PDB file of C-alpha atoms in Angstrom:
ATOM      1  CA  MET A 128     111.049  92.346 124.216  1.00 91.00           C
ATOM      2  CA  ILE A 129     110.447  90.481 120.967  1.00 92.00           C
ATOM      3  CA  ARG A 130     110.924  86.898 119.837  1.00 94.00           C
ATOM      4  CA  LEU A 131     114.288  86.065 118.280  1.00 95.00           C
ATOM      5  CA  ASP A 132     112.723  84.725 115.042  1.00 94.00           C
ATOM      6  CA  LYS A 133     110.784  87.901 114.665  1.00 91.00           C
ATOM      7  CA  PHE A 134     113.803  90.039 115.138  1.00 93.00           C
ATOM      8  CA  LEU A 135     115.838  88.077 112.647  1.00 93.00           C
ATOM      9  CA  SER A 136     112.934  88.049 110.057  1.00 89.00           C
ATOM     10  CA  GLU A 137     112.408  91.762 110.356  1.00 86.00           C
ATOM     11  CA  MET A 138     116.052  92.303 109.726  1.00 88.00           C
ATOM     12  CA  GLY A 139     115.849  90.485 106.473  1.00 84.00           C
ATOM     13  CA  LEU A 140     117.317  87.142 107.294  1.00 89.00           C
ATOM     14  CA  GLY A 141     114.321  85.243 105.795  1.00 88.00           C
ATOM     15  CA  THR A 142     110.867  84.184 106.621  1.00 88.00           C
ATOM     16  CA  ARG A 143     109.991  82.883 110.135  1.00 88.00           C
ATOM     17  CA  SER A 144     110.347  79.219 108.857  1.00 92.00           C
ATOM     18  CA  GLU A 145     113.688  80.078 107.189  1.00 94.00           C
ATOM     19  CA  VAL A 146     114.893  81.778 110.355  1.00 94.00           C
ATOM     20  CA  LYS A 147     113.993  78.748 112.504  1.00 94.00           C
ATOM     21  CA  LYS A 148     116.173  76.613 110.182  1.00 95.00           C
ATOM     22  CA  LEU A 149     119.014  79.147 110.520  1.00 95.00           C
ATOM     23  CA  LEU A 150     118.829  78.938 114.298  1.00 96.00           C
ATOM     24  CA  LYS A 151     119.174  75.223 114.166  1.00 95.00           C
ATOM     25  CA  THR A 152     122.607  75.669 112.572  1.00 95.00           C
ATOM     26  CA  LYS A 153     123.787  77.398 115.755  1.00 94.00           C
ATOM     27  CA  GLN A 154     125.107  80.392 113.860  1.00 95.00           C
ATOM     28  CA  VAL A 155     123.184  82.966 115.873  1.00 96.00           C
ATOM     29  CA  THR A 156     124.310  84.240 119.305  1.00 97.00           C
ATOM     30  CA  VAL A 157     122.712  86.445 121.793  1.00 96.00           C
ATOM     31  CA  ASN A 158     125.052  88.231 124.110  1.00 97.00           C
ATOM     32  CA  LYS A 159     127.751  85.805 122.877  1.00 96.00           C
ATOM     33  CA  ALA A 160     125.758  82.670 123.861  1.00 96.00           C
ATOM     34  CA  VAL A 161     124.518  80.420 121.090  1.00 97.00           C
ATOM     35  CA  VAL A 162     120.667  80.436 120.968  1.00 96.00           C
ATOM     36  CA  SER A 163     118.697  78.082 118.793  1.00 95.00           C
ATOM     37  CA  LYS A 164     115.244  78.561 120.228  1.00 95.00           C
ATOM     38  CA  PRO A 165     113.068  80.895 118.021  1.00 95.00           C
ATOM     39  CA  GLU A 166     110.777  81.829 120.949  1.00 96.00           C
ATOM     40  CA  THR A 167     113.838  83.239 122.869  1.00 96.00           C
ATOM     41  CA  LYS A 168     112.893  86.902 123.893  1.00 97.00           C
ATOM     42  CA  VAL A 169     115.467  89.592 122.991  1.00 96.00           C
ATOM     43  CA  ASN A 170     115.638  93.378 123.860  1.00 95.00           C
ATOM     44  CA  PRO A 171     116.616  95.074 120.555  1.00 91.00           C
ATOM     45  CA  ASP A 172     117.972  98.004 122.490  1.00 89.00           C
ATOM     46  CA  THR A 173     120.261  96.302 124.857  1.00 94.00           C
ATOM     47  CA  ASP A 174     120.854  92.676 123.644  1.00 96.00           C
ATOM     48  CA  GLU A 175     123.671  91.996 121.180  1.00 96.00           C
ATOM     49  CA  VAL A 176     122.430  89.610 118.444  1.00 96.00           C
ATOM     50  CA  CYS A 177     125.064  88.247 116.021  1.00 96.00           C
ATOM     51  CA  LEU A 178     125.194  86.088 112.988  1.00 96.00           C
ATOM     52  CA  ASN A 179     128.609  84.283 112.665  1.00 95.00           C
ATOM     53  CA  GLY A 180     130.081  86.899 114.890  1.00 94.00           C
ATOM     54  CA  SER A 181     128.611  89.873 112.957  1.00 95.00           C
ATOM     55  CA  LYS A 182     126.307  92.136 114.945  1.00 95.00           C
ATOM     56  CA  ILE A 183     122.881  92.574 113.566  1.00 94.00           C
ATOM     57  CA  GLU A 184     121.671  96.156 114.065  1.00 89.00           C
ATOM     58  CA  TYR A 185     117.869  96.306 114.646  1.00 89.00           C
ATOM     59  CA  LYS A 186     115.865  98.869 112.791  1.00 87.00           C
ATOM     60  CA  LYS A 187     112.285  99.173 113.803  1.00 88.00           C
ATOM     61  CA  TYR A 188     111.649 101.886 111.298  1.00 93.00           C
ATOM     62  CA  GLU A 189     113.076 102.761 107.897  1.00 94.00           C
ATOM     63  CA  TYR A 190     113.017 106.201 106.271  1.00 97.00           C
ATOM     64  CA  TYR A 191     113.716 106.891 102.622  1.00 98.00           C
ATOM     65  CA  LEU A 192     113.708 110.170 100.666  1.00 98.00           C
ATOM     66  CA  PHE A 193     112.431 109.315  97.113  1.00 98.00           C
ATOM     67  CA  ASN A 194     112.559 111.548  94.037  1.00 98.00           C
ATOM     68  CA  LYS A 195     109.272 110.500  92.423  1.00 98.00           C
ATOM     69  CA  PRO A 196     109.032 110.408  88.566  1.00 98.00           C
ATOM     70  CA  LYS A 197     105.950 110.952  86.534  1.00 97.00           C
ATOM     71  CA  GLY A 198     103.822 107.910  85.655  1.00 96.00           C
ATOM     72  CA  CYS A 199     103.716 106.109  88.988  1.00 97.00           C
ATOM     73  CA  VAL A 200     101.135 106.482  91.786  1.00 97.00           C
ATOM     74  CA  SER A 201     101.686 107.177  95.420  1.00 97.00           C
ATOM     75  CA  ALA A 202     100.317 103.911  96.721  1.00 96.00           C
ATOM     76  CA  THR A 203     101.619 100.589  97.851  1.00 96.00           C
ATOM     77  CA  LYS A 204      99.523  98.691  95.251  1.00 95.00           C
ATOM     78  CA  ASP A 205      97.597  99.663  92.100  1.00 95.00           C
ATOM     79  CA  ASN A 206      95.916  97.507  89.503  1.00 94.00           C
ATOM     80  CA  VAL A 207      96.567  99.760  86.619  1.00 95.00           C
ATOM     81  CA  HIS A 208      99.773 101.803  87.233  1.00 96.00           C
ATOM     82  CA  GLY A 209     103.176 101.182  88.742  1.00 96.00           C
ATOM     83  CA  THR A 210     103.585 102.503  92.219  1.00 98.00           C
ATOM     84  CA  VAL A 211     106.278 104.356  93.976  1.00 98.00           C
ATOM     85  CA  MET A 212     106.991 101.241  96.004  1.00 97.00           C
ATOM     86  CA  ASP A 213     108.233  99.503  92.883  1.00 97.00           C
ATOM     87  CA  TYR A 214     111.296 101.633  93.029  1.00 97.00           C
ATOM     88  CA  ILE A 215     112.273 100.703  96.610  1.00 96.00           C
ATOM     89  CA  THR A 216     114.279  97.570  96.063  1.00 93.00           C
ATOM     90  CA  ASP A 217     116.536  97.065  99.180  1.00 88.00           C
ATOM     91  CA  ALA A 218     114.366  97.850 102.127  1.00 89.00           C
ATOM     92  CA  VAL A 219     114.416  95.479 105.112  1.00 85.00           C
ATOM     93  CA  HIS A 220     110.818  95.741 106.203  1.00 86.00           C
ATOM     94  CA  ASP A 221     107.873  94.949 103.876  1.00 85.00           C
ATOM     95  CA  ASP A 222     105.390  97.261 105.410  1.00 91.00           C
ATOM     96  CA  LEU A 223     106.688 100.595 103.978  1.00 96.00           C
ATOM     97  CA  PHE A 224     104.326 103.107 102.487  1.00 97.00           C
ATOM     98  CA  PRO A 225     104.393 106.681 101.013  1.00 98.00           C
ATOM     99  CA  VAL A 226     103.600 109.568 103.383  1.00 97.00           C
ATOM    100  CA  GLY A 227     100.883 111.395 101.699  1.00 94.00           C
ATOM    101  CA  ARG A 228     100.616 111.471  97.929  1.00 93.00           C
ATOM    102  CA  LEU A 229     101.809 113.213  94.774  1.00 96.00           C
ATOM    103  CA  ASP A 230      99.636 113.138  91.596  1.00 95.00           C
ATOM    104  CA  ILE A 231     100.645 110.647  88.918  1.00 97.00           C
ATOM    105  CA  ASP A 232     102.053 113.508  86.764  1.00 96.00           C
ATOM    106  CA  THR A 233     103.762 115.232  89.620  1.00 98.00           C
ATOM    107  CA  GLU A 234     107.458 114.690  90.399  1.00 98.00           C
ATOM    108  CA  GLY A 235     109.653 115.240  93.404  1.00 98.00           C
ATOM    109  CA  LEU A 236     110.060 114.602  97.053  1.00 98.00           C
ATOM    110  CA  LEU A 237     108.167 111.837  98.714  1.00 98.00           C
ATOM    111  CA  LEU A 238     108.908 110.290 102.087  1.00 98.00           C
ATOM    112  CA  ILE A 239     108.699 106.458 102.241  1.00 98.00           C
ATOM    113  CA  THR A 240     108.628 104.815 105.710  1.00 97.00           C
ATOM    114  CA  ASN A 241     106.894 102.272 107.980  1.00 95.00           C
ATOM    115  CA  ASP A 242     106.623 104.849 110.798  1.00 95.00           C
ATOM    116  CA  GLY A 243     102.853 105.307 111.141  1.00 94.00           C
ATOM    117  CA  ALA A 244     103.028 107.672 114.034  1.00 93.00           C
ATOM    118  CA  LEU A 245     105.354 110.063 112.238  1.00 94.00           C
ATOM    119  CA  SER A 246     103.264 109.883 109.026  1.00 94.00           C
ATOM    120  CA  HIS A 247     100.200 110.909 111.033  1.00 92.00           C
ATOM    121  CA  GLU A 248     102.001 113.802 112.553  1.00 91.00           C
ATOM    122  CA  LEU A 249     103.317 115.117 109.165  1.00 93.00           C
ATOM    123  CA  LEU A 250      99.926 114.761 107.485  1.00 92.00           C
ATOM    124  CA  SER A 251      97.827 116.180 110.289  1.00 90.00           C
ATOM    125  CA  PRO A 252      96.049 119.355 109.276  1.00 87.00           C
ATOM    126  CA  SER A 253      96.661 120.831 112.683  1.00 87.00           C
ATOM    127  CA  LYS A 254     100.504 120.568 112.155  1.00 87.00           C
ATOM    128  CA  HIS A 255     100.721 122.828 109.060  1.00 89.00           C
ATOM    129  CA  VAL A 256     103.759 121.109 107.664  1.00 94.00           C
ATOM    130  CA  ALA A 257     105.208 123.322 104.980  1.00 95.00           C
ATOM    131  CA  LYS A 258     105.544 121.836 101.535  1.00 97.00           C
ATOM    132  CA  THR A 259     107.299 123.784  98.623  1.00 98.00           C
ATOM    133  CA  TYR A 260     106.766 123.099  94.980  1.00 98.00           C
ATOM    134  CA  PHE A 261     108.551 124.271  91.786  1.00 98.00           C
ATOM    135  CA  ALA A 262     106.083 124.756  88.943  1.00 98.00           C
ATOM    136  CA  ARG A 263     105.865 125.906  85.306  1.00 98.00           C
ATOM    137  CA  ILE A 264     102.689 127.892  84.677  1.00 98.00           C
ATOM    138  CA  ASP A 265     100.874 128.432  81.486  1.00 98.00           C
ATOM    139  CA  GLY A 266     100.281 132.186  81.879  1.00 96.00           C
ATOM    140  CA  GLU A 267     102.008 135.165  83.361  1.00 97.00           C
ATOM    141  CA  VAL A 268     102.153 135.055  87.122  1.00 98.00           C
ATOM    142  CA  THR A 269     102.091 138.564  88.625  1.00 97.00           C
ATOM    143  CA  GLN A 270     102.346 140.490  91.895  1.00 97.00           C
ATOM    144  CA  ASP A 271      98.497 140.336  92.122  1.00 98.00           C
ATOM    145  CA  ASP A 272      98.800 136.547  92.198  1.00 98.00           C
ATOM    146  CA  ILE A 273     101.349 136.794  95.115  1.00 98.00           C
ATOM    147  CA  ILE A 274      98.853 138.945  97.039  1.00 98.00           C
ATOM    148  CA  SER A 275      95.985 136.615  96.309  1.00 98.00           C
ATOM    149  CA  PHE A 276      97.880 133.501  97.338  1.00 98.00           C
ATOM    150  CA  LYS A 277      98.926 135.184 100.594  1.00 98.00           C
ATOM    151  CA  GLU A 278      95.290 136.206 101.425  1.00 98.00           C
ATOM    152  CA  GLY A 279      93.934 132.692 100.514  1.00 98.00           C
ATOM    153  CA  ILE A 280      92.361 131.325  97.235  1.00 97.00           C
ATOM    154  CA  ASP A 281      88.734 130.263  96.709  1.00 97.00           C
ATOM    155  CA  ILE A 282      89.044 126.655  95.245  1.00 97.00           C
ATOM    156  CA  GLY A 283      85.442 125.873  95.641  1.00 95.00           C
ATOM    157  CA  GLU A 284      85.528 124.636  99.146  1.00 95.00           C
ATOM    158  CA  GLU A 285      83.979 125.845 102.317  1.00 94.00           C
ATOM    159  CA  ARG A 286      86.994 127.928 103.322  1.00 95.00           C
ATOM    160  CA  LEU A 287      89.691 129.745 101.455  1.00 97.00           C
ATOM    161  CA  THR A 288      93.085 128.035 101.294  1.00 97.00           C
ATOM    162  CA  LYS A 289      95.431 128.967 103.954  1.00 97.00           C
ATOM    163  CA  PRO A 290      97.999 131.754 103.206  1.00 97.00           C
ATOM    164  CA  ALA A 291     100.671 130.563 100.724  1.00 98.00           C
ATOM    165  CA  GLU A 292     103.959 132.000  99.764  1.00 98.00           C
ATOM    166  CA  LEU A 293     104.355 132.467  96.070  1.00 98.00           C
ATOM    167  CA  VAL A 294     107.769 133.383  94.599  1.00 98.00           C
ATOM    168  CA  ILE A 295     108.072 134.268  90.963  1.00 98.00           C
ATOM    169  CA  LYS A 296     111.265 132.887  89.480  1.00 98.00           C
ATOM    170  CA  LYS A 297     110.426 133.822  85.940  1.00 97.00           C
ATOM    171  CA  SER A 298     107.426 135.650  84.575  1.00 95.00           C
ATOM    172  CA  GLY A 299     106.090 135.460  81.010  1.00 96.00           C
ATOM    173  CA  SER A 300     103.805 133.467  78.686  1.00 97.00           C
ATOM    174  CA  VAL A 301     105.220 130.448  80.573  1.00 98.00           C
ATOM    175  CA  SER A 302     106.129 131.469  84.275  1.00 98.00           C
ATOM    176  CA  GLU A 303     108.329 129.588  86.651  1.00 98.00           C
ATOM    177  CA  ILE A 304     107.412 129.776  90.350  1.00 98.00           C
ATOM    178  CA  GLU A 305     108.033 128.361  93.901  1.00 98.00           C
ATOM    179  CA  LEU A 306     104.975 127.908  96.028  1.00 98.00           C
ATOM    180  CA  THR A 307     104.897 127.027  99.774  1.00 98.00           C
ATOM    181  CA  ILE A 308     101.629 125.706 101.223  1.00 98.00           C
ATOM    182  CA  THR A 309     100.784 124.330 104.615  1.00 96.00           C
ATOM    183  CA  GLU A 310      97.896 122.178 103.501  1.00 94.00           C
ATOM    184  CA  GLY A 311      97.335 119.066 101.405  1.00 89.00           C
ATOM    185  CA  LYS A 312      94.000 119.439  99.668  1.00 92.00           C
ATOM    186  CA  PHE A 313      93.291 117.361  96.557  1.00 92.00           C
ATOM    187  CA  HIS A 314      95.094 118.807  93.498  1.00 95.00           C
ATOM    188  CA  GLN A 315      95.561 122.023  95.633  1.00 97.00           C
ATOM    189  CA  VAL A 316      98.404 123.690  93.624  1.00 98.00           C
ATOM    190  CA  LYS A 317      96.644 123.151  90.349  1.00 97.00           C
ATOM    191  CA  ARG A 318      93.364 124.294  91.619  1.00 98.00           C
ATOM    192  CA  MET A 319      94.910 127.519  93.078  1.00 98.00           C
ATOM    193  CA  PHE A 320      96.346 128.483  89.814  1.00 98.00           C
ATOM    194  CA  GLU A 321      93.163 127.492  87.951  1.00 98.00           C
ATOM    195  CA  ALA A 322      91.256 129.920  90.185  1.00 98.00           C
ATOM    196  CA  ARG A 323      93.644 132.652  88.974  1.00 97.00           C
ATOM    197  CA  GLY A 324      92.955 131.770  85.282  1.00 97.00           C
ATOM    198  CA  LYS A 325      96.313 129.945  84.836  1.00 98.00           C
ATOM    199  CA  ARG A 326      97.302 126.317  84.344  1.00 98.00           C
ATOM    200  CA  VAL A 327     100.044 124.286  85.905  1.00 98.00           C
ATOM    201  CA  ILE A 328     101.996 122.417  83.173  1.00 98.00           C
ATOM    202  CA  TYR A 329     104.804 121.052  85.355  1.00 98.00           C
ATOM    203  CA  LEU A 330     104.834 120.364  89.040  1.00 98.00           C
ATOM    204  CA  LYS A 331     107.657 119.094  91.384  1.00 98.00           C
ATOM    205  CA  ARG A 332     107.808 119.066  95.122  1.00 98.00           C
ATOM    206  CA  ILE A 333     111.159 120.250  96.331  1.00 98.00           C
ATOM    207  CA  SER A 334     110.820 120.206 100.174  1.00 98.00           C
ATOM    208  CA  MET A 335     108.502 118.956 102.963  1.00 97.00           C
ATOM    209  CA  GLY A 336     109.149 120.274 106.434  1.00 95.00           C
ATOM    210  CA  PRO A 337     112.956 119.977 107.132  1.00 95.00           C
ATOM    211  CA  LEU A 338     113.547 117.565 104.071  1.00 97.00           C
ATOM    212  CA  LYS A 339     114.954 118.980 100.836  1.00 98.00           C
ATOM    213  CA  LEU A 340     115.365 117.543  97.549  1.00 97.00           C
ATOM    214  CA  THR A 341     118.906 117.996  96.178  1.00 95.00           C
ATOM    215  CA  ASP A 342     120.209 117.848  92.694  1.00 94.00           C
ATOM    216  CA  ASP A 343     122.274 114.680  93.299  1.00 96.00           C
ATOM    217  CA  LEU A 344     119.192 112.583  93.923  1.00 97.00           C
ATOM    218  CA  LYS A 345     118.025 111.830  90.368  1.00 97.00           C
ATOM    219  CA  THR A 346     114.533 111.215  89.364  1.00 98.00           C
ATOM    220  CA  GLY A 347     113.407 107.664  90.212  1.00 98.00           C
ATOM    221  CA  THR A 348     116.121 107.169  92.851  1.00 98.00           C
ATOM    222  CA  TYR A 349     116.089 107.290  96.604  1.00 98.00           C
ATOM    223  CA  ARG A 350     118.242 107.362  99.748  1.00 97.00           C
ATOM    224  CA  ALA A 351     117.968 106.653 103.354  1.00 96.00           C
ATOM    225  CA  LEU A 352     117.391 109.684 105.543  1.00 96.00           C
ATOM    226  CA  THR A 353     120.334 110.783 107.720  1.00 95.00           C
ATOM    227  CA  GLN A 354     119.987 110.597 111.448  1.00 91.00           C
ATOM    228  CA  ALA A 355     119.772 114.472 111.557  1.00 95.00           C
ATOM    229  CA  GLU A 356     116.903 114.469 109.056  1.00 96.00           C
ATOM    230  CA  THR A 357     115.112 111.821 110.993  1.00 93.00           C
ATOM    231  CA  ASP A 358     115.605 113.820 114.272  1.00 92.00           C
ATOM    232  CA  ALA A 359     114.385 116.964 112.588  1.00 94.00           C
ATOM    233  CA  LEU A 360     111.172 115.269 111.450  1.00 93.00           C
ATOM    234  CA  ARG A 361     110.500 114.083 114.986  1.00 87.00           C
ATOM    235  CA  GLN A 362     111.181 117.352 116.495  1.00 83.00           C
ATOM    236  CA  ILE A 363     109.200 119.443 114.067  1.00 73.00           C
ATOM    237  CA  ASN A 364     106.827 121.811 115.760  1.00 49.00           C
ATOM    238  CA  CYS A 365     104.392 123.276 113.208  1.00 40.00           C
ATOM    239  CA  GLY A 366     101.755 124.590 115.607  1.00 42.00           C
ATOM    240  CA  LYS A 367     103.659 127.840 116.145  1.00 38.00           C
TER     241      LYS A 367
END
């Protein structure tokens, strides 16, 4: 149960004070009865709250798939650079945040939400959520690299990286690859290739768990997750 003014405010109908003024106009009903008291308790799952006869659907959480461009940082605020949140313009809640981070010069899939529990699960090292990247590499990527990535790479930490799946899409002086990792170490993809004597010159995340980046979602744009995608995130079992 939550207060009616909180319900209405969280659904984008204004600040608490603005909502209280709205309630005084007797345009809001709860289960078809006019309610003007802001402290009235409602159950978002069972009570029908309407404004001028139109039902207000309560959304506790929002989930957006964002195709991050270069030049913005994966943060809610930054004193120097623009943030990924600057692109999310029509969210209802004001407490959204990016799940994890992509470097400022990295593009691609980023989940934006206000669901802290889900974010924790997706980022937990014990969950091993798979993340796939497309990259262009300065240098020829070979079968030896595939074997090394599968065995684990020494990137200067206590342990080798976990086994990663490297797929060569194009090999040459500039190679194109897809790499799937199950960790999220700082600059991990770049450091893995540097350890092999090569340099990442372009990096884009194309999937995270069940979420896939599609060609119709242009760089710098976003969309709400489908119910199927949200359910798949909640049901993910990466411990096996």
